[in-house]
Amino acid sequence: MKQFTITKNDSGQRLNKFLEKAVPLLPGGLMHKYIRLKRIKINGKRTDFAYRLQEGDLLQLYINDEFFGKPKKKEQPTYLSAKPNISVVYEDDHILLVNKPAGLVVHEDDSGTVDTLIARIHAYLYQYGRWDPNDAASFTPSLCNRIDRGTSGIVIAAKTAEALRVMNQKIRDREIHKSYLCVTCGHVRPREGHIQNYILRHENEHRVSVHDHPVPGARTAVTQYRVINETPELSLVECDLITGRTHQLRAQFAHMGHPLLGDSKYGTNDMNRKYHRKSQALCSYKLRFDFTTDAGSLAYLNGRTFTVPRVEFMSLFDS
């Protein structure tokens, strides 16, 4: 018999999800069978695969030792070699808000880079004693949202399983609101408005197209915007995403004839070279928690707003 005492990091997740990670050699079919046969118990009592673990629960496994053998050897975790180079906007016991710089990917991509935002977060939490991989049997701090490599701004990381579950639900139900700042080429008119059109993804080309009328496969894209500053050639625009489509702001403003400065995919090369921009001038600069349903232990975040202290491309508008 082997047993686990559920830690704070692992609480809040379903039993079957915990077992998939904590006992990876145990097949899913056998897991459910052992739960039915009471060979997997919680606090000495019969349980269910959908049971949500609580801190302090004693998970008892009356299963063969072979399932606790070592799985295939894995490569050295990236947090052991990554540098903890992150800009922390806010941190508590449950979540971490990080200001991602432009040019950094959030997860490993096709390029195979190991220098990612999540690797840096793991290094930060590990090296500063905020996360011990050996203390929790399964949960690893995870990102709740993602932004493009070339976009900067706030990304949410969950430090506990419960926080990940709650944040994912709040994002899905649009109870977390993100505002962006971007720099467009030319003067956007009207200065304040509502953009609604249809975005179609082209997976093979890694880009999208914008349509003024519905087309098969396209999804409605809605943005509220407000011009807050201008130069003779540029506009500084604040945007609220009503929907969250791939490349939404980049594609919509390009469709209007005002591509984002620095955007190599939808933008203007001449303007990008003139201003020495190698990534789009786009920042997810503000995050507001606006919970309308139960948030459990994260209820204290309701009504709070967090912003990036200084968006680098705003210097283009300094007088």
CSV table of C-alpha atoms in Angstrom, one decimal:
chain,number,residue,atom,x,y,z
A,1,MET,CA,0.0,0.0,0.0
A,2,LYS,CA,1.2,3.5,-0.9
A,3,GLN,CA,-0.3,6.7,0.3
A,4,PHE,CA,-0.2,10.4,-0.5
A,5,THR,CA,-1.1,13.3,1.8
A,6,ILE,CA,-2.7,16.0,-0.4
A,7,THR,CA,-0.8,19.3,-0.2
A,8,LYS,CA,-2.1,22.8,-0.9
A,9,ASN,CA,-0.7,22.7,-4.4
A,10,ASP,CA,-2.6,19.5,-5.3
A,11,SER,CA,-5.9,20.4,-3.6
A,12,GLY,CA,-8.9,21.3,-5.8
A,13,GLN,CA,-8.2,18.9,-8.6
A,14,ARG,CA,-10.1,15.8,-9.5
A,15,LEU,CA,-8.9,12.5,-8.2
A,16,ASN,CA,-8.4,10.9,-11.6
A,17,LYS,CA,-6.4,13.9,-12.8
A,18,PHE,CA,-4.1,13.6,-9.8
A,19,LEU,CA,-3.6,9.9,-10.3
A,20,GLU,CA,-2.8,10.3,-14.0
A,21,LYS,CA,0.2,12.5,-13.0
A,22,ALA,CA,1.1,10.9,-9.6
A,23,VAL,CA,0.9,7.3,-10.9
A,24,PRO,CA,1.6,7.6,-14.6
A,25,LEU,CA,2.1,3.8,-15.0
A,26,LEU,CA,-1.4,3.0,-13.9
A,27,PRO,CA,-3.7,2.6,-16.9
A,28,GLY,CA,-6.9,4.6,-16.9
A,29,GLY,CA,-9.1,1.5,-17.1
A,30,LEU,CA,-7.5,-0.1,-14.1
A,31,MET,CA,-7.6,3.2,-12.2
A,32,HIS,CA,-11.4,3.3,-12.5
A,33,LYS,CA,-11.7,-0.4,-11.7
A,34,TYR,CA,-9.6,0.0,-8.6
A,35,ILE,CA,-11.7,2.9,-7.5
A,36,ARG,CA,-14.9,0.8,-7.9
A,37,LEU,CA,-13.2,-2.1,-5.9
A,38,LYS,CA,-12.2,0.3,-3.1
A,39,ARG,CA,-8.5,-0.4,-3.7
A,40,ILE,CA,-8.2,3.4,-4.0
A,41,LYS,CA,-9.6,5.2,-1.0
A,42,ILE,CA,-9.7,8.7,0.4
A,43,ASN,CA,-9.3,9.0,4.2
A,44,GLY,CA,-10.0,5.2,4.4
A,45,LYS,CA,-13.4,5.5,2.7
A,46,ARG,CA,-14.8,4.7,-0.7
A,47,THR,CA,-14.4,7.5,-3.2
A,48,ASP,CA,-15.2,8.5,-6.8
A,49,PHE,CA,-12.9,9.4,-9.7
A,50,ALA,CA,-14.5,12.9,-9.9
A,51,TYR,CA,-13.9,13.6,-6.2
A,52,ARG,CA,-12.1,17.0,-5.7
A,53,LEU,CA,-9.1,16.6,-3.5
A,54,GLN,CA,-8.9,18.7,-0.3
A,55,GLU,CA,-5.7,19.8,1.5
A,56,GLY,CA,-4.9,17.2,4.1
A,57,ASP,CA,-6.7,14.3,2.5
A,58,LEU,CA,-5.0,10.9,2.8
A,59,LEU,CA,-5.1,9.1,-0.5
A,60,GLN,CA,-4.5,5.3,0.0
A,61,LEU,CA,-3.6,3.1,-3.0
A,62,TYR,CA,-3.9,-0.7,-2.5
A,63,ILE,CA,-2.4,-1.5,-5.9
A,64,ASN,CA,0.6,-3.5,-7.2
A,65,ASP,CA,4.1,-2.2,-6.7
A,66,GLU,CA,4.8,-2.4,-10.4
A,67,PHE,CA,2.7,0.7,-11.0
A,68,PHE,CA,5.0,2.7,-8.8
A,69,GLY,CA,8.1,1.8,-10.8
A,70,LYS,CA,10.1,4.6,-12.4
A,71,PRO,CA,8.7,5.7,-15.8
A,72,LYS,CA,11.0,6.2,-18.8
A,73,LYS,CA,13.9,8.5,-18.0
A,74,LYS,CA,13.0,12.1,-18.8
A,75,GLU,CA,15.3,15.0,-19.8
A,76,GLN,CA,16.5,17.3,-17.1
A,77,PRO,CA,13.7,19.7,-16.1
A,78,THR,CA,14.2,23.1,-17.7
A,79,TYR,CA,13.7,24.9,-14.4
A,80,LEU,CA,17.1,23.6,-13.3
A,81,SER,CA,18.9,25.4,-16.0
A,82,ALA,CA,16.6,28.3,-16.9
A,83,LYS,CA,17.2,31.8,-15.6
A,84,PRO,CA,14.5,33.4,-13.4
A,85,ASN,CA,14.3,36.5,-15.5
A,86,ILE,CA,10.7,37.6,-15.1
A,87,SER,CA,9.0,40.9,-14.3
A,88,VAL,CA,6.5,40.3,-11.6
A,89,VAL,CA,3.3,42.4,-11.7
A,90,TYR,CA,1.7,40.7,-8.7
A,91,GLU,CA,2.1,37.5,-6.7
A,92,ASP,CA,0.4,35.7,-3.8
A,93,ASP,CA,0.0,32.1,-2.7
A,94,HIS,CA,-2.3,31.2,-5.5
A,95,ILE,CA,-1.4,33.2,-8.7
A,96,LEU,CA,1.5,35.0,-10.3
A,97,LEU,CA,1.0,37.8,-12.8
A,98,VAL,CA,4.0,38.3,-15.1
A,99,ASN,CA,4.8,41.0,-17.7
A,100,LYS,CA,6.0,39.0,-20.7
A,101,PRO,CA,8.5,40.8,-22.9
A,102,ALA,CA,8.0,40.9,-26.7
A,103,GLY,CA,10.0,38.2,-28.4
A,104,LEU,CA,9.6,35.5,-25.7
A,105,VAL,CA,7.4,32.5,-26.4
A,106,VAL,CA,5.1,31.3,-23.5
A,107,HIS,CA,5.6,27.6,-24.2
A,108,GLU,CA,8.0,25.6,-26.3
A,109,ASP,CA,7.1,25.9,-30.0
A,110,ASP,CA,8.2,24.4,-33.3
A,111,SER,CA,11.5,26.1,-33.1
A,112,GLY,CA,12.4,23.9,-30.1
A,113,THR,CA,13.6,26.8,-27.9
A,114,VAL,CA,13.8,26.0,-24.2
A,115,ASP,CA,13.9,29.7,-23.2
A,116,THR,CA,10.2,30.2,-22.6
A,117,LEU,CA,8.1,32.2,-20.2
A,118,ILE,CA,6.9,29.1,-18.4
A,119,ALA,CA,10.5,27.8,-18.0
A,120,ARG,CA,11.5,31.2,-16.5
A,121,ILE,CA,8.5,31.1,-14.1
A,122,HIS,CA,9.4,27.6,-13.0
A,123,ALA,CA,13.0,28.7,-12.4
A,124,TYR,CA,11.8,31.8,-10.4
A,125,LEU,CA,9.4,29.8,-8.2
A,126,TYR,CA,11.9,27.0,-7.7
A,127,GLN,CA,15.1,29.0,-7.1
A,128,TYR,CA,13.4,31.4,-4.7
A,129,GLY,CA,11.7,28.7,-2.7
A,130,ARG,CA,8.2,29.4,-3.8
A,131,TRP,CA,7.7,25.9,-5.4
A,132,ASP,CA,9.1,22.6,-4.5
A,133,PRO,CA,8.6,20.0,-7.2
A,134,ASN,CA,9.1,17.2,-4.6
A,135,ASP,CA,6.4,18.6,-2.3
A,136,ALA,CA,3.5,18.1,-4.6
A,137,ALA,CA,2.9,14.7,-6.2
A,138,SER,CA,1.5,16.1,-9.4
A,139,PHE,CA,0.8,19.8,-9.8
A,140,THR,CA,3.2,22.0,-11.7
A,141,PRO,CA,2.6,25.8,-11.9
A,142,SER,CA,0.9,26.4,-15.2
A,143,LEU,CA,-0.1,29.3,-17.4
A,144,CYS,CA,-3.8,30.3,-17.5
A,145,ASN,CA,-3.6,32.4,-20.7
A,146,ARG,CA,-1.2,33.0,-23.5
A,147,ILE,CA,-0.2,35.8,-25.8
A,148,ASP,CA,1.8,35.8,-29.1
A,149,ARG,CA,5.6,35.8,-29.1
A,150,GLY,CA,5.7,39.3,-30.4
A,151,THR,CA,3.1,40.7,-28.0
A,152,SER,CA,4.1,41.9,-24.5
A,153,GLY,CA,2.0,42.1,-21.4
A,154,ILE,CA,0.4,40.4,-18.5
A,155,VAL,CA,0.2,36.6,-18.4
A,156,ILE,CA,-1.5,34.7,-15.5
A,157,ALA,CA,0.2,31.7,-13.9
A,158,ALA,CA,-1.5,29.5,-11.4
A,159,LYS,CA,0.6,28.2,-8.5
A,160,THR,CA,-1.9,25.7,-7.3
A,161,ALA,CA,-4.3,23.3,-8.9
A,162,GLU,CA,-7.3,25.1,-7.4
A,163,ALA,CA,-6.1,28.4,-8.8
A,164,LEU,CA,-5.7,26.9,-12.3
A,165,ARG,CA,-9.2,25.5,-12.2
A,166,VAL,CA,-10.8,28.7,-11.0
A,167,MET,CA,-8.8,30.9,-13.5
A,168,ASN,CA,-9.6,28.7,-16.4
A,169,GLN,CA,-13.3,28.9,-15.5
A,170,LYS,CA,-13.2,32.7,-15.1
A,171,ILE,CA,-11.4,33.1,-18.5
A,172,ARG,CA,-13.9,30.8,-20.2
A,173,ASP,CA,-16.9,32.7,-18.7
A,174,ARG,CA,-15.3,36.1,-19.5
A,175,GLU,CA,-15.0,37.2,-15.9
A,176,ILE,CA,-11.5,38.4,-16.5
A,177,HIS,CA,-11.1,41.5,-18.7
A,178,LYS,CA,-8.0,42.4,-20.6
A,179,SER,CA,-7.2,45.8,-22.1
A,180,TYR,CA,-4.5,46.3,-24.7
A,181,LEU,CA,-2.4,49.2,-25.9
A,182,CYS,CA,-1.2,49.2,-29.5
A,183,VAL,CA,0.5,51.6,-32.0
A,184,THR,CA,-1.1,51.8,-35.4
A,185,CYS,CA,0.2,53.3,-38.6
A,186,GLY,CA,-1.7,56.4,-39.5
A,187,HIS,CA,-4.6,58.1,-37.7
A,188,VAL,CA,-7.5,55.8,-36.8
A,189,ARG,CA,-10.9,57.4,-37.5
A,190,PRO,CA,-13.3,57.7,-35.8
A,191,ARG,CA,-11.1,58.1,-32.7
A,192,GLU,CA,-13.4,55.9,-30.7
A,193,GLY,CA,-15.5,53.0,-32.0
A,194,HIS,CA,-16.6,49.5,-32.2
A,195,ILE,CA,-15.1,47.0,-34.7
A,196,GLN,CA,-17.1,43.9,-35.7
A,197,ASN,CA,-16.3,41.6,-38.5
A,198,TYR,CA,-15.4,37.9,-39.1
A,199,ILE,CA,-12.0,36.2,-38.7
A,200,LEU,CA,-11.1,33.1,-40.6
A,201,ARG,CA,-8.0,31.1,-39.6
A,202,HIS,CA,-5.6,29.7,-42.2
A,203,GLU,CA,-3.7,27.1,-40.2
A,204,ASN,CA,-1.2,26.2,-42.8
A,205,GLU,CA,-0.2,29.8,-43.3
A,206,HIS,CA,-0.3,30.7,-39.5
A,207,ARG,CA,-2.3,33.7,-40.2
A,208,VAL,CA,-6.0,34.9,-40.4
A,209,SER,CA,-8.1,36.8,-42.9
A,210,VAL,CA,-10.8,39.4,-42.0
A,211,HIS,CA,-14.1,39.5,-43.7
A,212,ASP,CA,-16.9,42.1,-43.5
A,213,HIS,CA,-19.6,39.5,-44.0
A,214,PRO,CA,-20.0,35.9,-42.7
A,215,VAL,CA,-18.0,33.3,-44.5
A,216,PRO,CA,-17.8,29.5,-43.8
A,217,GLY,CA,-15.5,28.8,-40.9
A,218,ALA,CA,-15.1,32.4,-39.9
A,219,ARG,CA,-15.9,33.5,-36.3
A,220,THR,CA,-17.3,36.9,-35.2
A,221,ALA,CA,-14.6,39.2,-33.8
A,222,VAL,CA,-15.6,42.3,-31.7
A,223,THR,CA,-13.3,45.0,-30.4
A,224,GLN,CA,-13.9,48.3,-28.6
A,225,TYR,CA,-11.1,50.9,-29.1
A,226,ARG,CA,-10.2,54.5,-28.2
A,227,VAL,CA,-7.4,56.6,-29.6
A,228,ILE,CA,-5.5,58.2,-26.7
A,229,ASN,CA,-2.6,59.9,-28.4
A,230,GLU,CA,-1.2,60.7,-31.9
A,231,THR,CA,1.9,61.7,-33.7
A,232,PRO,CA,1.9,62.9,-37.4
A,233,GLU,CA,2.3,59.2,-38.4
A,234,LEU,CA,1.1,57.1,-35.6
A,235,SER,CA,-1.9,56.5,-33.2
A,236,LEU,CA,-1.7,55.1,-29.7
A,237,VAL,CA,-4.9,53.1,-29.2
A,238,GLU,CA,-6.5,51.4,-26.2
A,239,CYS,CA,-8.5,48.3,-27.0
A,240,ASP,CA,-10.9,46.0,-25.1
A,241,LEU,CA,-11.4,42.6,-26.6
A,242,ILE,CA,-15.0,41.6,-26.5
A,243,THR,CA,-14.0,38.3,-28.2
A,244,GLY,CA,-10.6,36.7,-28.2
A,245,ARG,CA,-9.8,35.5,-31.7
A,246,THR,CA,-6.3,34.6,-33.0
A,247,HIS,CA,-4.4,37.7,-34.1
A,248,GLN,CA,-7.6,39.7,-33.6
A,249,LEU,CA,-6.2,43.2,-33.1
A,250,ARG,CA,-3.4,42.8,-35.5
A,251,ALA,CA,-5.7,41.6,-38.3
A,252,GLN,CA,-8.6,44.0,-37.6
A,253,PHE,CA,-6.5,47.1,-37.6
A,254,ALA,CA,-4.7,46.0,-40.8
A,255,HIS,CA,-8.1,45.4,-42.4
A,256,MET,CA,-9.0,49.0,-41.5
A,257,GLY,CA,-5.8,50.2,-43.3
A,258,HIS,CA,-4.0,50.9,-40.0
A,259,PRO,CA,-1.7,47.9,-39.3
A,260,LEU,CA,0.2,47.7,-36.1
A,261,LEU,CA,3.7,49.2,-36.1
A,262,GLY,CA,6.3,46.4,-36.2
A,263,ASP,CA,3.9,43.7,-37.3
A,264,SER,CA,5.8,41.6,-39.9
A,265,LYS,CA,2.8,39.5,-40.7
A,266,TYR,CA,0.1,42.1,-41.3
A,267,GLY,CA,2.1,45.3,-41.2
A,268,THR,CA,4.1,47.7,-43.4
A,269,ASN,CA,7.8,46.9,-43.9
A,270,ASP,CA,8.7,50.5,-44.7
A,271,MET,CA,7.2,51.8,-41.4
A,272,ASN,CA,8.7,49.0,-39.4
A,273,ARG,CA,12.1,49.7,-40.7
A,274,LYS,CA,11.7,53.5,-40.2
A,275,TYR,CA,10.9,53.0,-36.5
A,276,HIS,CA,13.3,50.0,-36.0
A,277,ARG,CA,10.5,47.7,-34.8
A,278,LYS,CA,11.0,44.0,-35.1
A,279,SER,CA,7.8,43.0,-33.2
A,280,GLN,CA,4.3,44.4,-33.1
A,281,ALA,CA,3.7,47.3,-30.8
A,282,LEU,CA,1.0,45.5,-28.8
A,283,CYS,CA,0.8,45.1,-25.1
A,284,SER,CA,-1.8,43.4,-22.8
A,285,TYR,CA,-1.3,46.1,-20.3
A,286,LYS,CA,-4.3,45.9,-18.0
A,287,LEU,CA,-6.1,43.0,-16.3
A,288,ARG,CA,-9.4,43.3,-14.3
A,289,PHE,CA,-11.0,40.6,-12.2
A,290,ASP,CA,-14.8,40.9,-12.4
A,291,PHE,CA,-16.2,37.8,-10.9
A,292,THR,CA,-19.9,37.2,-11.3
A,293,THR,CA,-19.8,33.6,-10.0
A,294,ASP,CA,-18.2,31.9,-7.0
A,295,ALA,CA,-14.4,32.1,-7.0
A,296,GLY,CA,-13.8,30.0,-3.9
A,297,SER,CA,-10.5,30.9,-2.3
A,298,LEU,CA,-9.7,33.4,-5.0
A,299,ALA,CA,-12.7,35.6,-4.3
A,300,TYR,CA,-10.3,38.3,-2.8
A,301,LEU,CA,-9.2,39.1,-6.3
A,302,ASN,CA,-12.7,40.3,-7.4
A,303,GLY,CA,-12.7,43.9,-8.4
A,304,ARG,CA,-8.9,44.3,-8.5
A,305,THR,CA,-7.1,45.7,-11.5
A,306,PHE,CA,-3.5,45.3,-12.4
A,307,THR,CA,-1.4,47.2,-15.0
A,308,VAL,CA,2.0,47.0,-16.5
A,309,PRO,CA,4.0,49.9,-14.9
A,310,ARG,CA,5.4,51.2,-18.2
A,311,VAL,CA,4.7,50.1,-21.8
A,312,GLU,CA,8.0,50.5,-23.7
A,313,PHE,CA,6.5,51.8,-27.0
A,314,MET,CA,4.7,54.7,-25.3
A,315,SER,CA,8.0,56.5,-25.5
A,316,LEU,CA,7.1,57.1,-29.2
A,317,PHE,CA,4.5,59.6,-27.9
A,318,ASP,CA,6.6,61.4,-25.3
A,319,SER,CA,6.7,65.1,-26.2
